[in-house]
Structures are given as C-alpha cells and as structure tokens.
Coordinates of C-alpha atoms and ligand atoms in Angstrom, one line a residue:
M38 CA 50.9 175.4 -182.9
S39 CA 54.7 175.2 -183.2
L40 CA 56.8 175.1 -180.1
D41 CA 60.0 177.0 -180.3
L42 CA 61.9 173.8 -179.2
P43 CA 64.1 171.5 -181.1
R44 CA 62.1 168.5 -182.5
R45 CA 63.7 165.2 -181.5
P46 CA 62.2 162.1 -183.3
R47 CA 65.3 160.2 -182.0
R48 CA 63.8 160.3 -178.5
L49 CA 61.6 157.3 -179.5
R50 CA 64.5 155.3 -180.9
R51 CA 66.7 155.4 -177.9
T52 CA 66.1 151.9 -176.5
A53 CA 64.8 148.6 -177.8
G54 CA 61.9 148.9 -175.5
L55 CA 60.9 152.3 -176.8
R56 CA 61.3 151.2 -180.4
S57 CA 59.1 148.2 -179.8
L58 CA 56.4 150.3 -178.2
V59 CA 56.1 152.5 -181.2
A60 CA 56.7 149.9 -183.9
E61 CA 54.0 150.1 -186.6
T62 CA 54.6 146.8 -188.3
H63 CA 54.6 143.3 -186.8
L64 CA 55.9 140.2 -188.3
D65 CA 54.7 136.9 -186.9
A66 CA 55.4 133.3 -187.8
S67 CA 51.6 132.8 -188.2
Q68 CA 51.8 135.0 -191.3
L69 CA 54.4 132.9 -193.1
V70 CA 53.8 130.2 -195.8
Y71 CA 56.6 127.7 -196.5
P72 CA 56.9 126.5 -200.2
L73 CA 57.9 122.8 -200.7
F74 CA 58.9 120.9 -203.8
V75 CA 57.5 117.4 -203.9
C76 CA 59.2 114.7 -206.0
P77 CA 58.7 111.0 -206.5
G78 CA 60.5 108.4 -204.4
Q79 CA 61.4 107.8 -200.8
G80 CA 64.0 109.4 -198.6
V81 CA 64.8 111.9 -201.4
R82 CA 66.3 115.2 -200.3
R83 CA 67.9 116.8 -203.4
P84 CA 69.4 120.3 -202.9
I85 CA 68.6 123.0 -205.4
G86 CA 71.8 124.8 -206.5
A87 CA 70.5 128.3 -206.8
M88 CA 68.4 128.2 -203.6
P89 CA 70.7 127.2 -200.7
G90 CA 68.6 125.5 -198.0
V91 CA 65.8 124.5 -200.3
H92 CA 65.4 120.9 -201.6
Q93 CA 63.3 118.7 -203.7
L94 CA 61.7 116.3 -201.3
S95 CA 59.9 113.0 -201.5
V96 CA 56.5 112.7 -199.7
D97 CA 58.1 111.2 -196.5
E98 CA 60.6 114.1 -196.4
V99 CA 57.9 116.6 -197.1
V100 CA 56.1 115.4 -194.0
R101 CA 59.4 115.6 -192.0
E102 CA 60.1 119.1 -193.2
A103 CA 56.6 120.3 -192.5
T104 CA 56.8 118.7 -189.0
E105 CA 60.0 120.6 -188.3
A106 CA 58.4 123.8 -189.7
A107 CA 55.5 123.4 -187.4
S108 CA 57.8 123.1 -184.4
D109 CA 59.4 126.3 -185.6
G110 CA 56.0 127.9 -185.6
V111 CA 55.2 127.8 -189.3
H112 CA 51.8 126.1 -189.9
A113 CA 51.2 126.7 -193.6
V114 CA 52.9 125.1 -196.6
L115 CA 52.6 125.6 -200.3
L116 CA 53.2 122.5 -202.5
F117 CA 54.7 122.3 -205.9
G118 CA 54.9 119.0 -207.8
L119 CA 57.7 117.3 -209.8
P120 CA 55.9 114.5 -211.7
A121 CA 57.6 111.2 -212.7
S122 CA 56.7 111.9 -216.3
K123 CA 55.7 114.9 -218.4
D124 CA 53.6 115.3 -221.5
E125 CA 52.2 118.0 -223.8
H126 CA 49.0 118.4 -221.8
G127 CA 50.6 118.1 -218.3
S128 CA 48.2 115.2 -217.5
Q129 CA 50.1 114.2 -214.3
A130 CA 48.9 117.5 -212.8
S131 CA 45.6 115.9 -211.9
A132 CA 46.8 112.3 -211.2
P133 CA 45.2 111.1 -208.0
D134 CA 48.5 109.5 -207.0
G135 CA 50.8 112.4 -208.2
P136 CA 53.4 113.7 -205.8
V137 CA 51.3 116.7 -204.7
Q138 CA 48.1 114.7 -204.2
Q139 CA 50.1 112.1 -202.1
A140 CA 51.8 114.8 -200.1
V141 CA 48.5 116.5 -199.3
R142 CA 47.0 113.3 -198.0
A143 CA 50.1 112.5 -195.9
L144 CA 50.2 116.0 -194.5
K145 CA 46.6 116.2 -193.6
R146 CA 46.9 112.7 -191.9
E147 CA 50.1 113.5 -190.0
L148 CA 49.7 117.3 -189.4
P149 CA 46.0 118.1 -189.4
D150 CA 46.7 121.6 -188.0
T151 CA 49.0 122.6 -190.9
T152 CA 47.2 124.5 -193.6
V153 CA 48.0 122.8 -196.9
I154 CA 48.0 125.0 -200.0
T155 CA 48.6 123.7 -203.5
D156 CA 50.0 125.5 -206.5
V157 CA 47.8 124.9 -209.5
C158 CA 49.7 125.3 -212.8
L159 CA 50.7 123.1 -215.6
C160 CA 54.3 124.3 -216.1
E161 CA 55.9 121.6 -213.9
Y162 CA 53.9 118.9 -215.7
T163 CA 54.2 119.8 -219.4
S164 CA 57.0 118.5 -221.6
H165 CA 57.6 122.0 -223.0
G166 CA 57.5 123.8 -219.6
H167 CA 54.7 126.2 -220.5
C168 CA 51.8 126.9 -218.1
G169 CA 49.2 125.5 -220.5
V170 CA 48.3 123.8 -223.7
I171 CA 50.2 125.1 -226.7
V172 CA 48.2 125.9 -229.9
D173 CA 50.0 127.7 -232.8
G174 CA 53.1 128.4 -230.6
D175 CA 51.2 130.1 -227.8
V176 CA 49.6 129.1 -224.5
D177 CA 45.9 128.6 -225.4
N178 CA 43.7 130.1 -222.6
D179 CA 40.5 128.3 -223.1
A180 CA 42.0 124.9 -223.7
T181 CA 44.0 125.2 -220.6
V182 CA 41.3 126.3 -218.1
P183 CA 39.6 122.9 -217.9
L184 CA 42.9 121.2 -217.2
L185 CA 43.6 123.6 -214.4
V186 CA 40.1 122.9 -213.0
K187 CA 40.8 119.2 -213.1
S188 CA 44.1 119.7 -211.2
A189 CA 42.5 121.9 -208.6
L190 CA 39.8 119.3 -208.1
S191 CA 42.3 116.5 -207.6
H192 CA 44.1 118.6 -204.9
A193 CA 40.8 119.3 -203.2
D194 CA 39.8 115.7 -203.3
A195 CA 43.1 114.8 -201.6
G196 CA 42.2 117.3 -198.8
A197 CA 43.9 120.6 -199.7
D198 CA 42.7 123.5 -197.6
I199 CA 43.6 126.1 -200.2
V200 CA 44.2 125.9 -204.0
A201 CA 46.3 128.5 -205.5
P202 CA 46.1 129.0 -209.3
S203 CA 49.4 130.5 -210.5
D204 CA 49.0 130.1 -214.3
M205 CA 47.5 133.6 -215.1
M206 CA 44.9 132.2 -217.6
D207 CA 41.8 134.5 -217.8
G208 CA 38.7 133.1 -216.2
R209 CA 40.3 130.3 -214.3
V210 CA 39.4 131.5 -210.8
G211 CA 35.7 131.4 -211.7
A212 CA 35.9 128.1 -213.4
I213 CA 37.8 126.5 -210.4
R214 CA 35.4 128.0 -207.8
E215 CA 32.4 126.7 -209.7
A216 CA 33.8 123.2 -210.1
L217 CA 34.8 123.1 -206.4
D218 CA 31.3 124.0 -205.4
E219 CA 29.7 121.5 -207.7
A220 CA 31.9 118.8 -206.3
G221 CA 30.9 119.7 -202.7
H222 CA 34.3 121.4 -201.9
T223 CA 32.5 124.6 -200.9
S224 CA 34.9 125.3 -198.0
V225 CA 38.1 124.9 -200.0
V226 CA 39.7 128.4 -200.2
V227 CA 40.9 129.9 -203.5
M228 CA 44.1 132.0 -203.2
S229 CA 44.6 133.4 -206.6
Y230 CA 48.0 134.5 -207.9
A231 CA 46.0 137.5 -209.2
V232 CA 48.9 139.8 -209.9
K233 CA 51.8 137.8 -211.2
Y234 CA 54.4 139.7 -213.2
A235 CA 56.6 138.2 -216.0
S236 CA 59.7 138.4 -213.8
A237 CA 63.3 137.5 -214.1
F238 CA 63.2 136.7 -210.4
Y239 CA 61.6 133.3 -211.0
G240 CA 64.9 132.0 -212.4
P241 CA 66.0 129.7 -209.5
F242 CA 62.5 128.4 -209.1
R243 CA 62.5 127.0 -212.6
E244 CA 65.5 124.9 -211.7
A245 CA 63.7 123.7 -208.5
A246 CA 60.5 122.9 -210.3
D247 CA 62.1 121.8 -213.6
S248 CA 59.8 124.2 -215.4
T249 CA 61.9 126.3 -217.7
P250 CA 60.0 126.9 -220.9
A251 CA 61.6 125.0 -223.8
F252 CA 60.9 128.0 -226.1
G253 CA 59.7 131.5 -225.6
D254 CA 58.8 133.0 -222.3
R255 CA 55.7 133.8 -220.2
R256 CA 55.0 137.3 -221.3
S257 CA 51.8 136.4 -223.2
H258 CA 50.1 135.7 -219.9
Q259 CA 52.1 137.1 -217.0
M260 CA 51.9 140.8 -216.4
D261 CA 54.1 143.5 -217.7
P262 CA 56.3 145.0 -214.9
R263 CA 55.5 148.5 -216.3
N264 CA 51.8 148.2 -215.2
A265 CA 50.1 148.9 -211.9
H266 CA 46.6 150.0 -212.8
E267 CA 46.3 146.7 -214.6
A268 CA 47.2 145.0 -211.4
L269 CA 44.0 146.4 -209.8
H270 CA 42.0 145.3 -212.8
E271 CA 43.4 141.7 -212.5
A272 CA 42.7 141.6 -208.8
A273 CA 39.1 142.9 -209.3
L274 CA 38.4 140.2 -211.9
D275 CA 39.7 137.4 -209.6
I276 CA 37.8 138.8 -206.6
D277 CA 34.7 139.0 -208.8
E278 CA 35.2 135.4 -209.8
G279 CA 35.4 134.2 -206.2
A280 CA 39.0 134.5 -205.0
D281 CA 39.1 134.5 -201.2
I282 CA 42.8 135.7 -201.0
V283 CA 44.7 137.6 -203.7
M284 CA 48.4 137.4 -204.2
V285 CA 51.0 139.8 -205.6
K286 CA 54.2 138.3 -206.9
P287 CA 57.2 138.9 -206.8
A288 CA 57.2 141.0 -203.6
L289 CA 60.0 143.5 -203.1
P290 CA 60.1 145.0 -206.6
Y291 CA 56.3 145.4 -206.4
L292 CA 55.7 146.8 -202.9
D293 CA 53.6 149.7 -204.5
V294 CA 51.4 147.1 -206.0
I295 CA 50.9 145.2 -202.8
W296 CA 50.0 148.5 -201.2
R297 CA 47.5 149.4 -203.8
V298 CA 45.8 146.0 -203.9
K299 CA 45.4 145.9 -200.1
Q300 CA 44.2 149.5 -199.9
E301 CA 41.7 149.1 -202.8
Y302 CA 40.1 145.8 -201.9
G303 CA 41.0 145.1 -198.2
L304 CA 40.9 141.4 -198.9
P305 CA 43.4 139.1 -197.3
T306 CA 46.5 139.8 -199.4
A307 CA 49.5 137.6 -199.9
A308 CA 52.9 138.4 -201.3
Y309 CA 55.3 135.9 -202.7
H310 CA 58.9 136.7 -201.9
V311 CA 60.2 134.6 -204.8
S312 CA 63.2 132.4 -205.5
G313 CA 65.3 135.1 -207.1
E314 CA 64.8 137.5 -204.3
Y315 CA 65.8 134.8 -201.9
A316 CA 68.8 133.7 -203.9
M317 CA 70.2 137.1 -204.2
V318 CA 70.4 137.6 -200.5
K319 CA 71.7 134.1 -199.9
A320 CA 74.4 134.6 -202.5
A321 CA 75.5 137.9 -201.1
G322 CA 75.3 136.6 -197.5
A323 CA 77.5 133.6 -198.4
Q324 CA 80.1 136.0 -199.8
G325 CA 80.0 138.0 -196.7
W326 CA 78.8 141.0 -198.6
I327 CA 75.6 141.4 -196.7
D328 CA 74.2 140.3 -193.3
E329 CA 71.7 137.7 -194.5
D330 CA 69.8 137.5 -191.2
R331 CA 69.2 141.3 -191.0
A332 CA 68.4 141.5 -194.7
M333 CA 65.9 138.7 -194.3
M334 CA 64.1 140.4 -191.4
E335 CA 64.1 143.8 -193.1
S336 CA 62.8 142.3 -196.4
L337 CA 59.9 140.5 -194.7
T338 CA 59.1 143.5 -192.5
A339 CA 59.0 145.7 -195.6
I340 CA 56.5 143.4 -197.3
R341 CA 54.3 143.5 -194.2
R342 CA 54.6 147.3 -194.1
A343 CA 53.4 147.5 -197.7
G344 CA 50.2 145.7 -196.6
A345 CA 50.7 142.0 -197.1
D346 CA 48.8 139.8 -194.6
I347 CA 50.5 136.6 -195.7
I348 CA 54.1 136.2 -196.9
I349 CA 55.1 133.1 -198.9
T350 CA 58.9 132.7 -198.4
Y351 CA 61.6 130.1 -198.5
W352 CA 62.9 131.8 -195.3
A353 CA 59.8 130.8 -193.4
R354 CA 61.5 128.5 -191.0
E355 CA 64.6 130.7 -190.5
A356 CA 62.5 133.8 -190.0
A357 CA 60.2 132.0 -187.5
R358 CA 63.2 130.8 -185.5
R359 CA 64.7 134.2 -185.6
L360 CA 61.4 135.7 -184.3
R361 CA 61.4 133.2 -181.4
R362 CA 64.8 134.4 -180.2
H363 CA 63.3 137.8 -179.6
Ligands
PBG619 C1 54.2 128.6 -211.8 C2 55.0 129.3 -210.7 C3 56.2 129.9 -210.7 C4 56.5 130.4 -209.5 C5 55.4 130.0 -208.6 N1 54.5 129.3 -209.4 C6 57.1 130.1 -211.9 C7 56.8 130.8 -213.1 O1 55.8 131.4 -213.3 O2 57.6 130.6 -214.0 C8 57.7 131.1 -209.1 C9 58.1 131.1 -207.6 C10 59.5 131.5 -207.3 O3 60.2 132.0 -208.1 O4 59.8 131.4 -206.1 N2 53.8 127.4 -211.4

C-alpha cells in the first residue's frame, strides 16, 4: 500500500528525545577496552609522540591509570609490555617478573573487578622487532608457537583473565588453549586477533611498543587488505581451535569484515581501533581541522553498528567520560 502523502523520515529526527527513542546502536563504557603500555621502573609516565594522551607507564602508574579508568566506567584493560632487555627469541615475553606479569598481579590485587587482558606476541620482546623467531630471513611459524604458549601461560599464571594472541602464527590458538587447560587455567579466556591485517595504521603503536621491525615487514603473516573471504576462514580456524572471542583489526577501514565475522559466527566479536586511526583524528583535532570529540563518538558508534561487541580503543576513558555527560 502506498499512501498518497509525502513521506517524512525527518519526523523522527526532530528532537533529541525522538532520536534516542529510535536509535539502533548503543555505545556503552562497558564495551570498551583500554590499552596500556607497561615499562620497567617506578613513577614512569613517558608520553608517546604520535599518540597524544597515551603514555608508557611503570607498574605503579598502570595501577593508577586503571584506577582512574575504572572511575570513568572502563573496567577492562589490555596490556602490552616493554621489557628491560630484548633478545633474538624474545625470552622476556615469558619472564615471571616481566612488566606485564607484574602489572597483571598488581592490577588483580588492587582492582579485582577490572578485567585484565594481555597481548601475547613477541614483537615487543625480540631484538629484531619481529613477531617470532627468524629462520632464513622469515618468521618461523612452528618455532614461534611454543614461545607464544610459554608467554600466554606466564600471563595466566600471573592472573590474567583473558590472553590475546596478536602474532598471527597458524595454530597458536589451539596450542595456547591446550596448554592453558593442561595447566589448570581452564577458565582463562582466549581472545584471538583472528583477523589482523598488515596495516599502515599500526605505525604510532610501534613507537609506543618499540616494536618496529629492523628489516622487512609483517606481510608474511598478517592479512592482505584485499581479502575478506580469507577473514572468515581465519576466524573459523581460530574458533575451531578454541577462541572464545574473535577480533578484527584495524576497525574503521574494515567495517565490512567486522560485519561479516559477526554475522557468520555470532561469537563475541572485538574490533581494535588502532593507533593510526586514533592518531589521525588527534592530529586533525589539534589543528582545529576536525571536531575530535564528535569524530570520536561517530567512529566508535560506527564500529558498534558494524557488529562489534567490544571495542579496544585509546579513547576508552575519554569516550566513557563523554557518555556520562549524556
Ligand atoms: C603486535 C601488535 C600490534 C598492535 C597490537 N598488537 C602491532 C603490529 O602488529 O605491528 C597494533 C595496535 C595499534 O596500532 O594500536 N603485538
């Protein structure tokens, strides 16, 4: 039936109240994860040039930052480690007294209700900055997996709630799940960076985590931005190997992929709004070229609309504060 009357979709946009009543997407602080970079020392709070507002923090400062985040309404953090020393095999990645392991223990002691997630990768720990062991000039998959397992176990032993392998080695989710179960960590969650693209948008992070590869790049293991079917295949493998949560990364350039992964598997799906995405808006905002606050809320809302249940973002605290004001 078609009425012979003008159609007026604007009717529902007239007031803030009407717009809220018909809003299809909801953003809440409970969906946000706040990434933190843990470094050695005490009282260290070192700003990262390309990521205004983000710092490398010593364990005591991590606890302080997470406490403030919790009071803003953000109750989940993702930890990255900057070890005191690096070597070819990234051995500090599984050191029981490494920065991440110490931070996990301190956070679980001081803030038991904050969910502590750890990034599991070797790139911050290897002298060459690659995500695994180098054999014949390339990252060797099968030599790397056992080291990732060891690192994940050390995080679980310290009390991590979720381990998040970000290396993109084949078979690492299954190996980590099996080792966790064998060690009695059956309730530690695995959030896999299932769909991680070889992206230019990680640039600022590599300054923050001191993990720029000394040679080459990560295209032999991270995904080709031209592929989306392959993303479903990657997610299927990780789910089959026991991933509880799957992640797509970066976020805004890959909204179609977030959508497909969520639609296809229906598993809790995370999206990582990465350093370069954040830095671009910060830079334009600082120039007065864009309204940072609005661009932030629009970006995060778009990621939710695409189907992400969880958003990992350096804006977590700012967004949570902004949501409170409403
Ligand atoms: C690897 C890792 C990276 C990021 C998260 N985990 C960098 C990379 O793959 O080079 C990037 C996150 C960001 O850019 O914010 N440990």
